[in-house]
mmCIF file of C-alpha atoms and ligand atoms in Angstrom:
data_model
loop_
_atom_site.group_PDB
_atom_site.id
_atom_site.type_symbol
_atom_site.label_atom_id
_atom_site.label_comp_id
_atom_site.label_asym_id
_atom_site.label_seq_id
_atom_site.Cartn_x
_atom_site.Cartn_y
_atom_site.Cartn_z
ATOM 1 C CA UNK A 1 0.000 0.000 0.000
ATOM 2 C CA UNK A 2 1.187 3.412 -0.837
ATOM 3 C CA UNK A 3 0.259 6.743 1.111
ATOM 4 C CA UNK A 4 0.902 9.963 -0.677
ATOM 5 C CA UNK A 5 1.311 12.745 2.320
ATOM 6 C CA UNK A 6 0.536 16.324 1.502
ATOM 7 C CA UNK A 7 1.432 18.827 4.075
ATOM 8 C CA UNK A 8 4.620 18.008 6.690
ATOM 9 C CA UNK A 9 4.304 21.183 8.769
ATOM 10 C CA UNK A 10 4.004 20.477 12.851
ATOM 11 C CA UNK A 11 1.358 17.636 12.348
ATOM 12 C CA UNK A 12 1.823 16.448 9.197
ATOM 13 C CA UNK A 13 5.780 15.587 9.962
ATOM 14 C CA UNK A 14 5.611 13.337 13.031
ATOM 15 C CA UNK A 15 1.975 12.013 11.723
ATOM 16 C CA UNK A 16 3.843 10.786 8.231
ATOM 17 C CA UNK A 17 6.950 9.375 10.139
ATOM 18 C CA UNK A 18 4.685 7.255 12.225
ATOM 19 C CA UNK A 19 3.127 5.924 8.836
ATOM 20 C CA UNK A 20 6.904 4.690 8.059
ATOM 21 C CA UNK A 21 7.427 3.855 11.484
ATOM 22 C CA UNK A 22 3.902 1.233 10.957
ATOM 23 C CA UNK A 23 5.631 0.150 7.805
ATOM 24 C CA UNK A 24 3.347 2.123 4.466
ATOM 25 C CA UNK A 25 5.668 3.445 1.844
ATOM 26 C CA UNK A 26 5.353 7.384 1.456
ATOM 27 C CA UNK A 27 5.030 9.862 -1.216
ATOM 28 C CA UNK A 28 5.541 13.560 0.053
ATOM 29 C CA UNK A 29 4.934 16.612 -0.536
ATOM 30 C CA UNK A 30 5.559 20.161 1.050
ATOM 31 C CA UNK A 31 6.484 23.493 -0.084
ATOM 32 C CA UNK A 32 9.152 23.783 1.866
ATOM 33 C CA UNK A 33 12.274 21.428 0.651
ATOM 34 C CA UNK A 34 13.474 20.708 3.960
ATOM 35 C CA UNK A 35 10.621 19.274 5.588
ATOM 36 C CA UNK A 36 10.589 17.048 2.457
ATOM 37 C CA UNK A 37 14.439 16.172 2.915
ATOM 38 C CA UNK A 38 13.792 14.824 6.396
ATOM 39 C CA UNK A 39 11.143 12.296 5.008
ATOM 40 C CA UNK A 40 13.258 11.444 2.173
ATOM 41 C CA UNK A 41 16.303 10.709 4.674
ATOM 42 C CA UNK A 42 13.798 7.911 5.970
ATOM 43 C CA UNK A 43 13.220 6.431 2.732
ATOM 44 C CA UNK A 44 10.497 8.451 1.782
ATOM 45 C CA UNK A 45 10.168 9.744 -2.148
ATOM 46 C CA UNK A 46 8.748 13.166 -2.944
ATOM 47 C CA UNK A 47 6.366 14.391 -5.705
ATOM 48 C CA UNK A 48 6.662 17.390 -7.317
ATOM 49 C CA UNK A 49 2.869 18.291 -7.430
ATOM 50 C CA UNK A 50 -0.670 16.980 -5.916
ATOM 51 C CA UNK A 51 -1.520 15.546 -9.417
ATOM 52 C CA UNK A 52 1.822 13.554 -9.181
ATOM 53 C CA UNK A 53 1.864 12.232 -6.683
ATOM 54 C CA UNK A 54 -1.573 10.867 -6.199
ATOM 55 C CA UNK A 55 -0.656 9.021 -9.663
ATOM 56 C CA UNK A 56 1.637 7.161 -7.362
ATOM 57 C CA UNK A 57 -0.912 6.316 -4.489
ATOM 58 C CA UNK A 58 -3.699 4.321 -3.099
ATOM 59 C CA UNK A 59 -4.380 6.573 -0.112
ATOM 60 C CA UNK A 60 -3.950 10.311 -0.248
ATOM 61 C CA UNK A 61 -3.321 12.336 3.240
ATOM 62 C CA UNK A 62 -3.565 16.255 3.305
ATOM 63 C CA UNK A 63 -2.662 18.040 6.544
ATOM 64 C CA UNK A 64 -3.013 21.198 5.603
ATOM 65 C CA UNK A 65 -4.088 24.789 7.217
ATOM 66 C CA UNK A 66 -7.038 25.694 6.175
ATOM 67 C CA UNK A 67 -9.918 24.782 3.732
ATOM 68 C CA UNK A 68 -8.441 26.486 0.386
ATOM 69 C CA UNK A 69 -4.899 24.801 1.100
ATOM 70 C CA UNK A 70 -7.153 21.668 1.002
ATOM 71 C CA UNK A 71 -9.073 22.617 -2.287
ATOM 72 C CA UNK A 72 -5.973 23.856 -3.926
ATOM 73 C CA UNK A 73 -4.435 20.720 -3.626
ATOM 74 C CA UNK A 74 -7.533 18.213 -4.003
ATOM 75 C CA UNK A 75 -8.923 20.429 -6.931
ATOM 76 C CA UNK A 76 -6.361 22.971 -8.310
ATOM 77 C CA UNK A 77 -4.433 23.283 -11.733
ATOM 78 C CA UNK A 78 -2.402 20.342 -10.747
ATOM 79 C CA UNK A 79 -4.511 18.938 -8.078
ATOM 80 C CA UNK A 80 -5.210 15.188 -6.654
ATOM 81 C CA UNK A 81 -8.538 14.848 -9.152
ATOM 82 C CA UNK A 82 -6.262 14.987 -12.402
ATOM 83 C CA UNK A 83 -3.867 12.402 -11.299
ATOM 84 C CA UNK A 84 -5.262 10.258 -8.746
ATOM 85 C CA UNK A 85 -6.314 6.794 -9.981
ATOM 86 C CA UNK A 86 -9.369 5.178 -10.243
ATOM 87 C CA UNK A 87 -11.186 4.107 -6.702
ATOM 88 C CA UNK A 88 -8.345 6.254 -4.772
ATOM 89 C CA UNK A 89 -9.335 7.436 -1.270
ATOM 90 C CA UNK A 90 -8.253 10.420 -0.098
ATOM 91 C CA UNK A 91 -8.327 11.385 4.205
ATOM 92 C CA UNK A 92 -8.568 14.671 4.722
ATOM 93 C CA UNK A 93 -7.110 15.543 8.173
ATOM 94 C CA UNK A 94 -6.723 19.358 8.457
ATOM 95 C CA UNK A 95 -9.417 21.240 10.561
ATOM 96 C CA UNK A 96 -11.416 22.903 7.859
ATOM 97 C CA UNK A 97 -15.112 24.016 7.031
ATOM 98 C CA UNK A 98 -17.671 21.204 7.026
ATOM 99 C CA UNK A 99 -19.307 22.668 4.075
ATOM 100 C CA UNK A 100 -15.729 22.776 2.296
ATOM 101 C CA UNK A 101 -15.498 19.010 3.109
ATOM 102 C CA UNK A 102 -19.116 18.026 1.697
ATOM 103 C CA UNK A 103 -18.440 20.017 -1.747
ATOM 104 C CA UNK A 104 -15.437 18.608 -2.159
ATOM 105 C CA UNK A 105 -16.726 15.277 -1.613
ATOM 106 C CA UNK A 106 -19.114 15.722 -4.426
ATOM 107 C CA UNK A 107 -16.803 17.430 -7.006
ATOM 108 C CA UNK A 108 -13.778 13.522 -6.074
ATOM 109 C CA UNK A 109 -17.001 11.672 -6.300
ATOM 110 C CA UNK A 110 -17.395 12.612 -9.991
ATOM 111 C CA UNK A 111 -13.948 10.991 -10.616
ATOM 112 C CA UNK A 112 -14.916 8.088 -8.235
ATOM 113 C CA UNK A 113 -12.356 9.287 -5.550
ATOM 114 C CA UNK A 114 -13.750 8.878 -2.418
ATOM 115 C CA UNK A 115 -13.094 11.069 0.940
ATOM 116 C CA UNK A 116 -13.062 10.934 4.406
ATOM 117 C CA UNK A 117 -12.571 14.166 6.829
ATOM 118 C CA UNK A 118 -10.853 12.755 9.682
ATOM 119 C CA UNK A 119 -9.371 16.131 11.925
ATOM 120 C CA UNK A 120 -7.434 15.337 14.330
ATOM 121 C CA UNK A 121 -6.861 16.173 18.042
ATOM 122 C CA UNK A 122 -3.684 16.849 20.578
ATOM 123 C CA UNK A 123 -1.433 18.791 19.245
ATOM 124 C CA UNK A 124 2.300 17.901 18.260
ATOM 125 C CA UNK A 125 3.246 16.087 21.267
ATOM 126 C CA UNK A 126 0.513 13.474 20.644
ATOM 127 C CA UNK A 127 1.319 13.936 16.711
ATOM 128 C CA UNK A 128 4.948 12.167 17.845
ATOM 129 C CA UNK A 129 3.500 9.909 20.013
ATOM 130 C CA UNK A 130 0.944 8.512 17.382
ATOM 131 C CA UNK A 131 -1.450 9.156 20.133
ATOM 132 C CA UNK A 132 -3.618 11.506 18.231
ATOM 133 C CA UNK A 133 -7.950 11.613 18.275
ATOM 134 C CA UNK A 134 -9.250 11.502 15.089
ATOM 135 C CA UNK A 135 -13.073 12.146 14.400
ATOM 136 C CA UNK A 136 -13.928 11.069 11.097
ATOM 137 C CA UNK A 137 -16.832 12.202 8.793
ATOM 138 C CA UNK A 138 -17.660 10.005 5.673
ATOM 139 C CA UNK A 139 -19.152 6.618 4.700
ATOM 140 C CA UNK A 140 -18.862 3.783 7.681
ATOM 141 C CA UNK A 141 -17.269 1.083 4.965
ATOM 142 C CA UNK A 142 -14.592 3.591 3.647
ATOM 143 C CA UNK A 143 -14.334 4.162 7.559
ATOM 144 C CA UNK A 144 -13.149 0.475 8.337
ATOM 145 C CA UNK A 145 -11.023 0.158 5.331
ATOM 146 C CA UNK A 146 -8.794 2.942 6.597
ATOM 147 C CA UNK A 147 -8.971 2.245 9.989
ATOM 148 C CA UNK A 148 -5.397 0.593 10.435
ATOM 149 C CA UNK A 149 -3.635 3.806 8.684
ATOM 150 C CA UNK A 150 -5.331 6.119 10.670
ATOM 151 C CA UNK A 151 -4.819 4.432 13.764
ATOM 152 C CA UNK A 152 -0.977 4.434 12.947
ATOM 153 C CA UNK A 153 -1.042 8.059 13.969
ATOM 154 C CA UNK A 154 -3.856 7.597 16.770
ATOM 155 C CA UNK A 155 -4.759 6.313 19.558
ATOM 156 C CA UNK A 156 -8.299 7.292 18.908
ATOM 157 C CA UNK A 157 -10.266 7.059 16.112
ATOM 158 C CA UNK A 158 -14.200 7.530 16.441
ATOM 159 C CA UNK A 159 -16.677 7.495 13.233
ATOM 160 C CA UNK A 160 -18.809 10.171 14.196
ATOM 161 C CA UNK A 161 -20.972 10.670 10.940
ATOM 162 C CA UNK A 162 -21.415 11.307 7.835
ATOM 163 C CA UNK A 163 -19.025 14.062 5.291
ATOM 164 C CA UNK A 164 -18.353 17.124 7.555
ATOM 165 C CA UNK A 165 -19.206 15.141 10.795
ATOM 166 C CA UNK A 166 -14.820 14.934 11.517
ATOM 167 C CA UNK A 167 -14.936 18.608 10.860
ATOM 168 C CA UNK A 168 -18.220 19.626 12.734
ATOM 169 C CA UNK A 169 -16.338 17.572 15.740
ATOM 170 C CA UNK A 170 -13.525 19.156 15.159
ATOM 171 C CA UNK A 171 -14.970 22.884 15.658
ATOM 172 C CA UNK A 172 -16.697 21.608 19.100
ATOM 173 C CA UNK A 173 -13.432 20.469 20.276
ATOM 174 C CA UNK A 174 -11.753 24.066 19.073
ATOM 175 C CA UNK A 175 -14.550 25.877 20.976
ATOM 176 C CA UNK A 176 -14.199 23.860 23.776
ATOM 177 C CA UNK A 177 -10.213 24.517 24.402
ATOM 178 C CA UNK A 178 -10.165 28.221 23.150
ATOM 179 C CA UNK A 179 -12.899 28.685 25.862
ATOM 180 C CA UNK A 180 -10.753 26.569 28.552
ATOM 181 C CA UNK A 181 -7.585 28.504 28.048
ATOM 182 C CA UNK A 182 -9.558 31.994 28.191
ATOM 183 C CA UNK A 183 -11.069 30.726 31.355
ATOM 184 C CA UNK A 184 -7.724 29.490 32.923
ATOM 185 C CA UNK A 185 -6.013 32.718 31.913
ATOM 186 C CA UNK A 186 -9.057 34.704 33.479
ATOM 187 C CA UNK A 187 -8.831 32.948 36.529
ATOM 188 C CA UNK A 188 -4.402 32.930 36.988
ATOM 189 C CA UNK A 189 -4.415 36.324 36.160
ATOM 190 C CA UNK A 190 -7.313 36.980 38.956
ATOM 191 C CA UNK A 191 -4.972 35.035 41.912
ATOM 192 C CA UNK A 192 -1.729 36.725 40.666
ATOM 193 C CA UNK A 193 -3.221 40.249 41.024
ATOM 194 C CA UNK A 194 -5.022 38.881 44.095
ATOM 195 C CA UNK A 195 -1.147 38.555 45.944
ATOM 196 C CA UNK A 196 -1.708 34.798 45.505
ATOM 197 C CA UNK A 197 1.043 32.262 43.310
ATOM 198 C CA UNK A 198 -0.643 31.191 40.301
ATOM 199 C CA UNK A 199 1.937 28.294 40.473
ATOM 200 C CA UNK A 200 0.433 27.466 43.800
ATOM 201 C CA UNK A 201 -3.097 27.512 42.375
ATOM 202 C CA UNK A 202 -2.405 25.391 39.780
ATOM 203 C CA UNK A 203 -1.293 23.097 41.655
ATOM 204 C CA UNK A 204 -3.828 23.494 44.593
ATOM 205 C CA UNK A 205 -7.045 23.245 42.024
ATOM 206 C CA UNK A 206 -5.133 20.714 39.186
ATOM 207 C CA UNK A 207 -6.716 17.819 40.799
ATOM 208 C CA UNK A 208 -10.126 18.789 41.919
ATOM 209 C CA UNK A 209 -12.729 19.457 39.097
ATOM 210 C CA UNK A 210 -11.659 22.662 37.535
ATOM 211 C CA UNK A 211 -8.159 20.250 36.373
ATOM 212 C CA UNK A 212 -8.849 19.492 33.010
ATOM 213 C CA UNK A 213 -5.931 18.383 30.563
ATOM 214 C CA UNK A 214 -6.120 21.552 28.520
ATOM 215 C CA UNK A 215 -5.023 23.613 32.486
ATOM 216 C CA UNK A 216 -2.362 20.847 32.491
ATOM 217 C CA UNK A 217 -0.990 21.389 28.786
ATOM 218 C CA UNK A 218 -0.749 25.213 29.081
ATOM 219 C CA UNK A 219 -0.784 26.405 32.557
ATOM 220 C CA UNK A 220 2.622 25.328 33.067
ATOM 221 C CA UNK A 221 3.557 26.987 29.233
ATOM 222 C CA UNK A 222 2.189 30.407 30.838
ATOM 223 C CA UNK A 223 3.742 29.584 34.166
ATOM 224 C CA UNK A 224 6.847 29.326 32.044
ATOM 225 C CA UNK A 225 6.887 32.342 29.562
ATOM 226 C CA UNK A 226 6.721 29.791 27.081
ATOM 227 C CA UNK A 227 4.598 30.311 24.003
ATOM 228 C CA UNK A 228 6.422 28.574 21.408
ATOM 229 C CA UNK A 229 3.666 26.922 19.259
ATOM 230 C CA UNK A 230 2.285 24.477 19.565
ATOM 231 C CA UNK A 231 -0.980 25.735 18.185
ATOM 232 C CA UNK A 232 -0.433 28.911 16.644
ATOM 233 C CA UNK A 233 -3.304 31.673 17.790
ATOM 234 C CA UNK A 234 -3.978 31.999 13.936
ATOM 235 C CA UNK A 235 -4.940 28.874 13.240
ATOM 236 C CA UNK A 236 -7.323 28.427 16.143
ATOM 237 C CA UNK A 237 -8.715 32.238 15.088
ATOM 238 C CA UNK A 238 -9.409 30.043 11.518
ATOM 239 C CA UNK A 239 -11.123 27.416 13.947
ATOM 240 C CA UNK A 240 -13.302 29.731 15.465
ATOM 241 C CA UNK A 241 -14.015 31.631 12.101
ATOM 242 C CA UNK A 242 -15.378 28.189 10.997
ATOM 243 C CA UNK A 243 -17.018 27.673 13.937
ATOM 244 C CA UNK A 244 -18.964 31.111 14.028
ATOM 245 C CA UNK A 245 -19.084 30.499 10.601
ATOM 246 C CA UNK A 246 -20.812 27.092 10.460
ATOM 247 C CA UNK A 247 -22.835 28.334 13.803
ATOM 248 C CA UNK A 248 -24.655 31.173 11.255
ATOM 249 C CA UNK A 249 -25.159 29.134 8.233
ATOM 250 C CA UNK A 250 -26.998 26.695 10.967
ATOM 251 C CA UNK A 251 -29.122 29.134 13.305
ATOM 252 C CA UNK A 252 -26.623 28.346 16.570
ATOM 253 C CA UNK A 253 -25.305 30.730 18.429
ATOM 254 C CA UNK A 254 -21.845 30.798 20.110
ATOM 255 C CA UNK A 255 -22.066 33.682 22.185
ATOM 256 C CA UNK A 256 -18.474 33.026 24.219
ATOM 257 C CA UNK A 257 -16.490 31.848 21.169
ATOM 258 C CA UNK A 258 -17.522 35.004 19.530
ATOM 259 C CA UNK A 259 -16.050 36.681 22.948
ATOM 260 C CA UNK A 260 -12.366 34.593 23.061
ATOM 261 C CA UNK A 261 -12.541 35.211 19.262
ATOM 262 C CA UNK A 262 -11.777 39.029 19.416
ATOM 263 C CA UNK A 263 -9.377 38.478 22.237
ATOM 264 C CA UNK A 264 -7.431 36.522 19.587
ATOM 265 C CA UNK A 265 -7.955 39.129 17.308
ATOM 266 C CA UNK A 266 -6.641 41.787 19.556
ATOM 267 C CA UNK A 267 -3.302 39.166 20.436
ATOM 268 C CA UNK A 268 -3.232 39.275 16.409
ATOM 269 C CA UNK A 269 -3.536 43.026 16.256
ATOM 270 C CA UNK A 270 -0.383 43.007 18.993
ATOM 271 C CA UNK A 271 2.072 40.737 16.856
ATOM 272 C CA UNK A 272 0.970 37.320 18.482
ATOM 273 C CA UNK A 273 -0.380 35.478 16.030
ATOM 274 C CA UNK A 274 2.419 33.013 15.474
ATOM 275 C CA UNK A 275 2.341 32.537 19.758
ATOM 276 C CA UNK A 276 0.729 29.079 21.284
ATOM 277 C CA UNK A 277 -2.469 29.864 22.034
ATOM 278 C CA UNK A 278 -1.813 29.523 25.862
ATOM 279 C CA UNK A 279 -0.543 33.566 24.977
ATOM 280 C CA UNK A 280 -4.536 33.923 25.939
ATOM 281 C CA UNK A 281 -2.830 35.026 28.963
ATOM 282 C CA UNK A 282 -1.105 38.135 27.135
ATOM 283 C CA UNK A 283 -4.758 39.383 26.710
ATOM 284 C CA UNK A 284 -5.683 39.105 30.598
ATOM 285 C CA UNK A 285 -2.091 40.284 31.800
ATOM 286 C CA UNK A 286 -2.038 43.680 29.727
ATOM 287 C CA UNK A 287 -6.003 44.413 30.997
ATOM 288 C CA UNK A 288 -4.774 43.760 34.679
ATOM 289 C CA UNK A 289 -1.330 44.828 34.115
ATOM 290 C CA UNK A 290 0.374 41.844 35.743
ATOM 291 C CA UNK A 291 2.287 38.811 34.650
ATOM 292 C CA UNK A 292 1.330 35.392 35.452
ATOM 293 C CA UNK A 293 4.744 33.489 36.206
ATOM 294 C CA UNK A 294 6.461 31.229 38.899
HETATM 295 P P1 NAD B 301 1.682 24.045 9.697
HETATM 296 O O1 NAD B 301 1.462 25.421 9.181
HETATM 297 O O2 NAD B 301 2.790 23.781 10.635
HETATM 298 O O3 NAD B 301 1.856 23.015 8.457
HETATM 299 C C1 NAD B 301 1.203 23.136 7.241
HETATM 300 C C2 NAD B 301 2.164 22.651 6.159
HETATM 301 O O4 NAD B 301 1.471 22.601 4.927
HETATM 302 C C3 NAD B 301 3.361 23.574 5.961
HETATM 303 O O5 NAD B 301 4.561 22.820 6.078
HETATM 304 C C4 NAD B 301 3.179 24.125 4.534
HETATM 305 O O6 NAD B 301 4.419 24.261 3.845
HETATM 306 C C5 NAD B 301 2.343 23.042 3.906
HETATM 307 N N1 NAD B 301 1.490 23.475 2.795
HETATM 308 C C6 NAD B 301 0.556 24.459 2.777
HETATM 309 N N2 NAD B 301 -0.096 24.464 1.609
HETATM 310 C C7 NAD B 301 0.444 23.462 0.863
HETATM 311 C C8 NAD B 301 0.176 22.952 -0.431
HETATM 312 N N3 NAD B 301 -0.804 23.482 -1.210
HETATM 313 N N4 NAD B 301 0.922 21.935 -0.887
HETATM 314 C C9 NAD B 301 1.890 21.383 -0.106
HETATM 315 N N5 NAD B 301 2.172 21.809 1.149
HETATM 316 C C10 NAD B 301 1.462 22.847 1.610
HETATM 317 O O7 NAD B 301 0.286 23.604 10.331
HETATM 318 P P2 NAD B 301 0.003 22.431 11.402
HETATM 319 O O8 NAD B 301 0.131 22.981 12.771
HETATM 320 O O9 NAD B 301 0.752 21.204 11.005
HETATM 321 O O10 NAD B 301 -1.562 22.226 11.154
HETATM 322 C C11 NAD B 301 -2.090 21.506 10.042
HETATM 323 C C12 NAD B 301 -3.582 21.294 10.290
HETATM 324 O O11 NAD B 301 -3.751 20.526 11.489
HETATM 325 C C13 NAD B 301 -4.361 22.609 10.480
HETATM 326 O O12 NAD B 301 -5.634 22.494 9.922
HETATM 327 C C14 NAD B 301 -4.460 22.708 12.010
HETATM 328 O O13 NAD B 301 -5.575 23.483 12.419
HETATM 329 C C15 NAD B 301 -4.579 21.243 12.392
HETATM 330 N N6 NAD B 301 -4.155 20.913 13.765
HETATM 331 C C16 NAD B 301 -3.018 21.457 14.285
HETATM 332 C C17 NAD B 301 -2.645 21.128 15.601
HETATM 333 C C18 NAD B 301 -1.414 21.720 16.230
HETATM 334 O O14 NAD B 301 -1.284 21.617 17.480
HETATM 335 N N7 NAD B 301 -0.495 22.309 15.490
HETATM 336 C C19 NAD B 301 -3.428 20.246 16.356
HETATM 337 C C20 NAD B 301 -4.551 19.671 15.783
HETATM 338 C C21 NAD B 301 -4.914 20.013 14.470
#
């Protein structure tokens, strides 16, 4: 079985090394050569475009940023649907918009390419670790038959519906950590300007029910001064564009994502947008003028 792997930024790297690691033989592709040389140097080959190198695949993988990334290199000039043979599959695994995912489904279908969207869930560590969630949108039979590759990269993998039922997962999951870090950094910035350690609080309340593992993955990273990404604040701002997005075309309303959403804007606005999202803090700390740090 070949894989052709489009996209080796954070995710897409350690998720296509753990493909090797399981044993698949990879075609790549990236636009930037050195992310490319690293999977070569484990006996990867690279493609020059999409349309290349799904000639050369059963399964295509994007992991890509954002929904026209995705369509670019699915539908584009020199796109997967001119090269990619007949009865290829192609999983999807960026965090896009669900509509995005159910047109593109229709325009592969015409070419009898099928698709799954199957984001995916903890971040780079779990990315190395292979122990990634995936929640996958598309038919339950296509489902099974790539259950082995995805769970190469996962320890998770949950069928949740059908096309644009990964991504509408995916968006719940965004709204629910954006909120989580906006309420941690309300609340450490509150016992820091209160005279009180927000080390010690951490600590004291990490156990009890407000612990959850988004306080224990970026607590310490604010604790630290550390906002290396991670997850960069502008692609969870694209997360919660989709989500608002999705939430209007629908009739729901998301009246606190709408709220962390211009606090990322704002971080944007101050140069930030390349910081972990844990920078959440930033916002709180320049309000209250004080820094939350051991
Ligand atoms: P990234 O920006 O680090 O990587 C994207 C890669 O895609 C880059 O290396 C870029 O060169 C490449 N690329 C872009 N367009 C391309 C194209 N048309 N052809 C070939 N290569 C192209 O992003 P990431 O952090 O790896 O995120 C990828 C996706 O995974 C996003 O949708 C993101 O929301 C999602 N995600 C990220 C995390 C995280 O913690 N970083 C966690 C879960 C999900």
């Amino acid at each position: 079985m070949k894989i052709g792997f489009i996209g080796l930024g954070i995710m897409g790297k350690p998720m296509s090394k753990n493909l090797i690691k399981a044993g698949y033989s990879l075609v790549v592709l990236d636009h930037h050569a050195e992310n490319e040389a690293e999977l070569n140097a484990l006996g990867a080959t690279t493609a020059e475009t999409p349309k290349a190198l799904a000639g050369q695949s059963d399964v295509i993988i994007t992991m890509l940023p954002n929904s026209p990334n995705v369509q670019e290199a699915l539908l584009g000039e020199n796109g997967v649907i001119h090269g990619a043979r007949h009865g290829a599959i192609v999983i999807d695994m960026s965090s896009i918009a669900p509509l995005a995912s159910r047109e593109m489904h229709a325009e592969l279908a015409k070419k009898n390419i099928a698709l799954l969207d199957a984001p995916v869930s903890g971040g780079e560590p779990k990315a190395i670790d292979g122990t990634l969630s995936v929640m996958v949108g598309g038919d339950k039979a296509l489902f099974d038959k790539c259950y082995d590759i995805m769970k190469s990269m996962a320890s998770s993998v949950v069928h949740t519906g059908e096309i644009g039922a990964g991504n509408v997962t995916k968006l719940a999951n965004q709204v629910i950590v954006a909120l989580n870090i906006a309420a941690m950094s309300e609340a450490l910035t509150l016992a820091t300007k209160a005279g009180v350690s927000p080390e010690l609080v951490y600590q004291a309340i990490r156990g009890g029910l407000a612990g959850s593992t988004v306080l224990d993955a970026k607590a310490p990273m604010v604790l630290d001064r550390n906002f290396k990404p991670g997850f960069r604040i502008d692609l969870h701002i694209k997360d919660l564009m989709n989500a608002l997005d999705t939430s209007h075309e629908i009739g729901a309303q998301l009246p606190l994502t709408a709220a962390v959403m211009e606090m990322m804007q704002a971080l944007r606005s101050d140069g930030l947008g390349k910081a972990d999202h844990s920078a959440l803090a930033c916002y709180y700390e320049k309000l209250t003028n004080v820094e939350v740090a051991r």
